[in-house]
Coordinates of C-alpha atoms in Angstrom, one line a residue:
M1 CA -12.2 -5.4 -32.3
S2 CA -9.9 -7.1 -30.0
D3 CA -10.6 -10.7 -28.9
R4 CA -8.9 -10.1 -25.5
P5 CA -11.0 -10.1 -22.3
L6 CA -12.0 -6.7 -21.2
V7 CA -11.6 -5.6 -17.6
L8 CA -12.9 -2.4 -15.9
V9 CA -10.3 -0.7 -13.7
V10 CA -11.7 1.7 -11.0
S11 CA -9.2 4.5 -10.3
A12 CA -5.8 3.8 -11.9
G13 CA -4.1 5.9 -9.2
D14 CA -1.1 8.1 -9.9
E15 CA 1.4 7.3 -12.6
T16 CA 4.4 7.4 -10.2
Y17 CA 3.4 4.7 -7.8
R18 CA 0.7 2.8 -9.8
G19 CA 1.5 3.3 -13.4
Y20 CA 3.1 -0.2 -13.5
C21 CA -0.2 -1.8 -12.4
L22 CA -2.2 -0.4 -15.3
E23 CA 0.6 -1.2 -17.8
Q24 CA 0.9 -4.8 -16.7
V25 CA -2.9 -5.4 -16.8
A26 CA -3.1 -3.8 -20.2
A27 CA -0.5 -6.2 -21.5
A28 CA -3.0 -9.0 -21.1
Y29 CA -6.4 -7.3 -21.1
D30 CA -8.3 -4.6 -22.9
V31 CA -9.0 -2.0 -20.2
V32 CA -11.8 0.5 -19.6
L33 CA -11.3 3.0 -16.8
L34 CA -13.4 4.8 -14.3
T35 CA -11.5 7.8 -13.2
G36 CA -11.9 11.1 -11.4
T37 CA -10.0 13.2 -14.0
E38 CA -9.6 13.1 -17.7
P39 CA -7.0 10.5 -18.6
S40 CA -3.5 11.6 -19.5
W41 CA -0.7 9.0 -19.0
E42 CA -3.4 6.3 -18.9
K43 CA -4.4 6.8 -22.5
P44 CA -2.0 4.2 -24.1
F45 CA -3.3 1.5 -21.8
I46 CA -7.1 1.9 -22.1
V47 CA -9.7 1.5 -24.8
D48 CA -12.5 3.6 -23.2
H49 CA -13.1 5.6 -20.0
A50 CA -15.7 7.5 -18.0
V51 CA -14.9 10.5 -15.8
V52 CA -17.0 10.5 -12.6
D53 CA -16.8 11.7 -9.0
L54 CA -15.2 8.7 -7.4
T55 CA -16.4 9.8 -3.9
D56 CA -20.1 9.7 -5.1
F57 CA -21.2 6.1 -5.5
A58 CA -24.3 7.0 -7.5
A59 CA -22.0 8.7 -10.1
L60 CA -19.6 5.8 -10.0
L61 CA -22.4 3.4 -10.6
D62 CA -23.8 5.4 -13.5
G63 CA -20.3 5.6 -15.1
G64 CA -19.8 1.8 -14.6
R65 CA -23.1 1.0 -16.1
A66 CA -22.4 3.3 -19.1
L67 CA -19.2 1.4 -19.8
A68 CA -20.9 -2.0 -19.2
D69 CA -23.5 -0.9 -21.8
R70 CA -20.7 -0.2 -24.4
H71 CA -18.5 -3.2 -23.6
D72 CA -18.8 -6.9 -22.6
L73 CA -17.0 -6.6 -19.2
A74 CA -15.3 -9.8 -17.8
G75 CA -14.5 -8.2 -14.4
V76 CA -13.8 -5.1 -12.4
V77 CA -10.7 -4.5 -10.3
T78 CA -9.0 -1.7 -8.3
W79 CA -5.7 -1.3 -6.4
D80 CA -6.8 2.0 -4.9
E81 CA -7.3 1.7 -1.1
W82 CA -10.0 4.4 -1.1
N83 CA -12.1 2.6 -3.7
L84 CA -12.1 -1.0 -2.4
V85 CA -15.7 -0.8 -1.0
P86 CA -17.2 1.2 -3.9
T87 CA -15.6 -1.3 -6.3
A88 CA -17.2 -4.2 -4.5
R89 CA -20.5 -2.5 -4.6
L90 CA -20.1 -1.8 -8.3
A91 CA -19.2 -5.4 -9.1
R92 CA -22.3 -6.6 -7.3
A93 CA -24.5 -4.1 -9.2
L94 CA -23.0 -5.2 -12.5
G95 CA -23.2 -8.9 -11.7
L96 CA -19.5 -9.4 -11.8
S97 CA -17.2 -11.5 -9.6
S98 CA -16.0 -9.9 -6.4
N99 CA -15.6 -10.2 -2.7
S100 CA -18.7 -9.0 -0.8
V101 CA -19.1 -5.4 0.2
E102 CA -19.0 -6.5 3.9
V103 CA -15.7 -8.3 3.4
M104 CA -14.1 -5.2 1.9
R105 CA -15.5 -3.1 4.7
S106 CA -13.8 -5.4 7.2
C107 CA -10.5 -4.9 5.3
R108 CA -10.9 -1.2 5.5
N109 CA -12.0 -1.0 9.1
K110 CA -9.2 -2.1 11.5
A111 CA -11.6 -2.4 14.5
A112 CA -13.8 -4.8 12.5
A113 CA -10.7 -6.8 11.4
R114 CA -9.4 -7.1 15.0
G115 CA -12.8 -8.5 16.0
L116 CA -12.7 -11.1 13.3
F117 CA -9.1 -12.0 14.0
A118 CA -10.1 -12.6 17.7
I119 CA -13.1 -14.8 16.7
H120 CA -10.9 -16.9 14.4
G121 CA -7.9 -17.1 16.7
V122 CA -5.5 -15.1 14.6
P123 CA -3.0 -13.4 16.9
S124 CA -3.0 -9.6 16.5
A125 CA -2.8 -6.5 18.7
A126 CA -5.3 -5.9 21.6
S127 CA -7.4 -2.9 20.5
M128 CA -10.0 -0.5 21.9
K129 CA -12.0 2.3 20.2
A130 CA -11.8 5.8 21.7
R131 CA -14.2 8.5 20.8
T132 CA -12.6 11.0 23.2
L133 CA -9.3 11.7 24.9
L134 CA -10.8 10.5 28.1
E135 CA -11.7 7.1 26.5
A136 CA -8.2 6.9 25.1
G137 CA -6.8 7.4 28.5
L138 CA -9.0 4.7 29.9
A139 CA -7.9 2.4 27.1
T140 CA -4.2 2.9 28.0
M141 CA -5.0 1.9 31.6
T142 CA -6.1 -1.4 30.2
L143 CA -3.6 -1.9 27.4
G144 CA -0.6 -0.2 29.0
Y145 CA 2.3 1.7 27.5
P146 CA 3.7 1.9 24.9
A147 CA 0.5 2.1 22.9
V148 CA -0.3 2.9 19.3
I149 CA -3.0 5.6 18.5
K150 CA -4.3 5.3 15.0
P151 CA -7.3 6.0 12.7
A152 CA -9.7 3.1 12.5
A153 CA -10.1 3.3 8.7
F154 CA -7.3 5.0 6.9
A155 CA -4.0 4.0 5.2
G156 CA -0.4 5.0 4.5
S157 CA 0.5 5.2 8.2
I158 CA -1.3 8.6 8.3
G159 CA -2.3 9.5 11.8
V160 CA -0.5 6.5 13.3
I161 CA 1.7 7.4 16.3
R162 CA 3.3 5.6 19.3
V163 CA 2.8 6.9 22.8
D164 CA 5.2 5.9 25.5
R165 CA 3.7 7.8 28.5
S166 CA 0.5 9.5 29.6
E167 CA 1.7 13.1 29.1
E168 CA 2.2 12.3 25.4
L169 CA -1.4 11.1 24.9
P170 CA -3.3 14.5 24.3
A171 CA -1.1 15.5 21.4
A172 CA -1.1 11.9 20.0
F173 CA -4.8 11.6 20.2
A174 CA -5.2 14.9 18.4
F175 CA -2.7 13.7 15.7
A176 CA -4.6 10.4 15.2
S177 CA -8.0 12.2 15.2
E178 CA -6.9 14.6 12.4
G179 CA -5.9 11.6 10.3
A180 CA -9.2 9.8 11.1
S181 CA -11.2 12.8 10.1
R182 CA -10.0 12.3 6.5
S183 CA -11.7 8.9 6.2
R184 CA -14.8 8.5 4.1
E185 CA -16.0 5.5 6.1
D186 CA -15.1 5.6 9.8
T187 CA -13.7 8.6 11.6
S188 CA -13.1 6.9 14.9
V189 CA -9.7 6.4 16.6
L190 CA -8.2 3.1 18.0
V191 CA -5.9 2.7 20.9
E192 CA -3.8 -0.5 20.4
E193 CA -1.2 -2.6 22.1
Y194 CA 2.3 -1.8 20.7
L195 CA 3.7 -4.8 18.9
D196 CA 7.5 -4.7 19.6
G197 CA 9.3 -6.4 16.7
P198 CA 10.4 -6.1 13.1
E199 CA 7.7 -5.3 10.6
F200 CA 6.9 -7.2 7.4
S201 CA 4.2 -7.6 4.8
V202 CA 3.1 -10.8 3.1
E203 CA 2.0 -10.5 -0.5
C204 CA -0.8 -13.0 -1.1
V205 CA -3.0 -14.3 -3.9
T206 CA -6.3 -15.8 -3.0
H207 CA -8.3 -17.9 -5.4
R208 CA -11.6 -19.7 -4.5
G209 CA -10.8 -19.4 -0.8
E210 CA -7.2 -20.7 -1.0
T211 CA -4.4 -18.3 -0.2
T212 CA -0.9 -18.5 -1.5
A213 CA 1.8 -16.3 0.0
V214 CA 4.0 -15.4 -3.0
A215 CA 6.5 -13.0 -1.3
V216 CA 7.5 -11.4 2.0
T217 CA 8.5 -7.8 2.2
R218 CA 10.9 -6.5 4.8
K219 CA 9.9 -3.0 5.8
H220 CA 12.0 -0.1 7.1
L221 CA 10.5 2.6 9.2
G222 CA 11.4 6.2 9.9
P223 CA 12.1 7.5 13.4
A224 CA 9.6 7.0 16.2
P225 CA 7.0 8.0 17.3
Y226 CA 5.7 7.8 13.7
F227 CA 5.4 4.8 11.4
D228 CA 6.4 6.2 8.0
E229 CA 7.8 3.6 5.8
T230 CA 11.2 4.6 4.4
G231 CA 11.9 1.5 2.3
H232 CA 11.1 -2.2 1.4
T233 CA 13.1 -5.2 0.2
V234 CA 11.8 -8.4 -1.4
D235 CA 13.9 -11.5 -1.7
A236 CA 12.6 -14.5 -3.7
A237 CA 14.5 -16.8 -1.4
D238 CA 13.6 -15.2 1.9
P239 CA 13.3 -18.0 4.5
L240 CA 10.9 -15.8 6.5
L241 CA 8.1 -16.5 3.9
V242 CA 7.6 -20.1 5.2
Q243 CA 7.4 -18.8 8.8
V244 CA 4.8 -16.0 8.2
A245 CA 2.7 -17.5 5.4
P246 CA 0.3 -19.5 7.6
A247 CA -0.5 -16.4 9.7
A248 CA -1.2 -14.3 6.6
A249 CA -3.4 -17.0 5.1
A250 CA -5.3 -17.3 8.4
A251 CA -5.9 -13.6 8.5
V252 CA -7.2 -13.5 5.0
K253 CA -9.6 -16.4 5.7
A254 CA -10.8 -14.7 9.0
L255 CA -11.9 -11.7 7.0
G256 CA -13.9 -13.9 4.5
I257 CA -11.8 -13.0 1.5
T258 CA -12.2 -15.5 -1.3
E259 CA -10.6 -13.8 -4.3
G260 CA -7.9 -11.2 -5.0
V261 CA -4.5 -10.0 -4.1
Q262 CA -3.8 -9.0 -0.5
H263 CA -1.0 -7.0 1.2
V264 CA -0.9 -8.4 4.8
E265 CA 1.0 -6.5 7.4
L266 CA 2.4 -8.1 10.5
R267 CA 5.2 -7.9 13.1
L268 CA 7.3 -10.7 14.6
V269 CA 7.0 -10.5 18.4
N270 CA 9.3 -12.9 20.2
G271 CA 9.7 -14.7 16.9
R272 CA 5.9 -15.2 16.4
P273 CA 3.8 -13.4 13.8
R274 CA 1.2 -10.9 15.1
L275 CA -1.2 -9.3 12.6
I276 CA -1.5 -5.6 12.0
E277 CA -3.9 -5.5 9.1
V278 CA -5.0 -7.0 5.8
N279 CA -5.2 -4.7 2.8
G280 CA -7.4 -6.1 0.1
R281 CA -5.3 -4.9 -2.7
I282 CA -1.7 -4.8 -4.1
G283 CA 0.7 -3.2 -1.7
G284 CA 1.7 0.4 -2.2
D285 CA 5.2 1.9 -2.5
M286 CA 5.9 -0.1 -5.7
I287 CA 5.9 -3.4 -3.7
G288 CA 4.1 -5.2 -6.6
H289 CA 6.9 -4.0 -8.9
L290 CA 9.6 -5.3 -6.4
V291 CA 7.8 -8.7 -6.3
R292 CA 8.0 -8.9 -10.1
L293 CA 11.7 -7.9 -10.2
A294 CA 12.6 -10.5 -7.5
T295 CA 10.3 -13.4 -8.4
G296 CA 8.8 -12.7 -11.9
I297 CA 5.3 -12.9 -10.5
D298 CA 2.9 -10.3 -12.0
L299 CA 0.5 -9.3 -9.2
P300 CA -1.5 -6.7 -11.2
K301 CA -2.2 -9.3 -13.9
A302 CA -3.1 -11.8 -11.2
A303 CA -5.6 -9.3 -9.7
A304 CA -7.2 -8.8 -13.1
D305 CA -7.3 -12.6 -13.7
L306 CA -9.1 -13.1 -10.4
A307 CA -11.5 -10.3 -11.1
C308 CA -12.4 -12.0 -14.3
D309 CA -12.8 -15.5 -12.6
R310 CA -9.6 -16.9 -14.1
T311 CA -6.9 -18.9 -12.4
P312 CA -3.8 -16.7 -12.2
D313 CA -0.3 -18.0 -13.0
I314 CA 1.8 -17.3 -9.9
T315 CA 4.7 -19.5 -10.7
P316 CA 8.0 -17.8 -9.9
T317 CA 10.3 -17.3 -12.9
R318 CA 13.1 -15.4 -11.2
R319 CA 15.1 -15.9 -8.0
G320 CA 16.6 -12.6 -7.1
A321 CA 15.9 -9.6 -4.8
A322 CA 14.8 -6.0 -5.2
G323 CA 14.5 -3.0 -2.9
I324 CA 13.2 0.6 -2.8
R325 CA 14.3 3.5 -0.6
M326 CA 12.3 6.6 -0.2
L327 CA 14.0 10.0 -0.3
Y328 CA 13.2 12.1 2.8
S329 CA 14.9 15.3 4.0
D330 CA 16.2 15.5 7.5
A331 CA 13.7 18.2 8.4
S332 CA 10.7 20.0 7.0
G333 CA 11.6 22.9 4.6
T334 CA 11.8 24.0 1.0
L335 CA 13.5 21.7 -1.5
T336 CA 16.5 23.6 -2.9
A337 CA 18.5 20.9 -4.6
R338 CA 18.0 17.3 -5.9
H339 CA 20.7 15.5 -7.8
I340 CA 22.0 12.1 -8.7
N341 CA 25.5 11.5 -10.0
T342 CA 24.8 11.1 -13.7
P343 CA 27.7 8.9 -14.7
F344 CA 26.9 6.6 -11.8
A345 CA 23.3 6.3 -12.8
A346 CA 24.2 5.7 -16.5
H347 CA 26.7 2.9 -15.8
T348 CA 24.9 1.1 -12.9
P349 CA 22.6 -1.5 -14.4
W350 CA 21.3 -2.6 -10.9
L351 CA 20.0 0.9 -10.3
R352 CA 16.6 0.3 -12.0
Q353 CA 14.9 3.6 -11.3
V354 CA 15.3 7.0 -9.7
Q355 CA 12.1 8.9 -9.4
W356 CA 11.7 12.5 -8.2
I357 CA 8.2 13.4 -7.0
R358 CA 8.9 16.9 -5.7
E359 CA 10.2 19.9 -7.7
I360 CA 12.8 22.5 -6.6
G361 CA 11.0 25.2 -4.6
E362 CA 8.3 22.8 -3.3
K363 CA 7.8 22.3 0.5
L364 CA 8.6 19.0 2.2
L365 CA 6.6 18.5 5.4
L366 CA 7.5 15.7 7.7
P367 CA 5.2 14.5 10.6
P368 CA 3.6 15.8 12.6
E369 CA 2.8 18.7 10.2
G370 CA 2.9 16.5 7.2
D371 CA 2.6 12.8 6.1
L372 CA 4.0 10.5 3.4
F373 CA 2.3 12.5 0.7
T374 CA 4.1 15.7 1.7
A375 CA 7.4 14.3 3.2
R376 CA 8.9 12.4 0.3
A377 CA 11.0 13.9 -2.4
G378 CA 11.3 10.7 -4.4
F379 CA 12.6 7.2 -4.4
Y380 CA 15.0 4.8 -6.1
I381 CA 14.9 1.0 -6.8
V382 CA 17.8 -1.5 -7.0
T383 CA 18.1 -5.2 -7.7
G384 CA 20.5 -7.8 -6.6
R385 CA 21.0 -11.5 -5.9
N386 CA 19.8 -11.4 -2.3
T387 CA 18.7 -9.1 0.5
G388 CA 22.3 -8.4 1.6
E389 CA 23.4 -7.3 -1.8
V390 CA 20.3 -5.2 -2.3
T391 CA 20.8 -3.5 1.1
E392 CA 24.5 -2.8 0.2
R393 CA 23.5 -1.3 -3.2
L394 CA 20.8 0.8 -1.6
D395 CA 23.4 2.3 0.6
T396 CA 25.9 2.7 -2.3
A397 CA 23.2 4.6 -4.4
A398 CA 22.4 6.8 -1.4
D399 CA 25.9 8.2 -1.4
E400 CA 25.4 9.3 -5.1
I401 CA 22.1 11.2 -4.4
T402 CA 21.9 14.7 -3.0
L403 CA 18.8 16.1 -1.4
T404 CA 18.9 19.6 0.2
T405 CA 16.2 21.6 1.9
R406 CA 16.1 25.1 3.4
A407 CA 14.3 25.5 6.7
D408 CA 11.3 27.9 6.5
R409 CA 11.2 30.6 9.0

């Protein structure tokens, strides 16, 4: 038997985007897993598991209790957006450390978060709920144009769209409503003030109510009116971190979060931070991996430490930069070719990873017909000394990658 602490992971996610999280936690902890499907790639990193319907809390609770009966659990953690609330409920049922269910619900529900930001004086976007197209129109009369129409409780920029004039509102409301209908918690739609400025996220670690901003991520977005993220860069020496850290910490505190890793999204408007949302988990799109490449800080391990009521080590051990760029086609269609210059890839040490996520013959669907799950063909990651060098290397690598689609008739 191992003498390492044992942590329960709820939903490891997919190997492509979340495999590094499970691998890094398993380097320090024994792991048992609650999963919706029989483990495959996860097997080398776990000591036990239970397959349950993750959308059924009674089944999830039964699976968690069965694992708790077989093992002495030190904590429970998830980095899966869809399971933040169920994991909090499970932790409470098992008597393990966690933020409250109510706190996690506030993270998931953007309307609730906006209300708490207002109460605690955290600058964010003006926001109104809209159950119907008529209510959305009335909201824009108050908030003005441009406006953002979005699901109240979803993620991945799905269903989020900018509206610049009233004639665009019916189609935009239908687009946001379709995204909202996929939520397990709140299917309502929000109409919000458009925050005009560059977008960032702040990667935070909170322990016993004290939040430390460990990195800032500069985000790159696709063409309007959608908000699909096309890439991210993290620089350990980014001077913006000092500027945005207080706002991120204030937002975390306003939601009542006392433990965990947070991915706090904001925009700078006229040079001042305005909050978009607080995600109560490690950022997606490999951001936690970029943080480690740039700073040496291990966010998945920190999340497990906090779940097990341990003080995480978030001391930077590197001072570099890293970036990721998503591979999108110019238009929806069938993927007919994907290729990277093999000699370039083999002899370029700063090109850390090239990952294809779509096979030849598969369809790529961009918004409004698709979303990030259907639009991306893959991604690649580079490292460098600073943001400028990383950006240059991302552009250099792009010239060595071919992605071709055929328009479907």
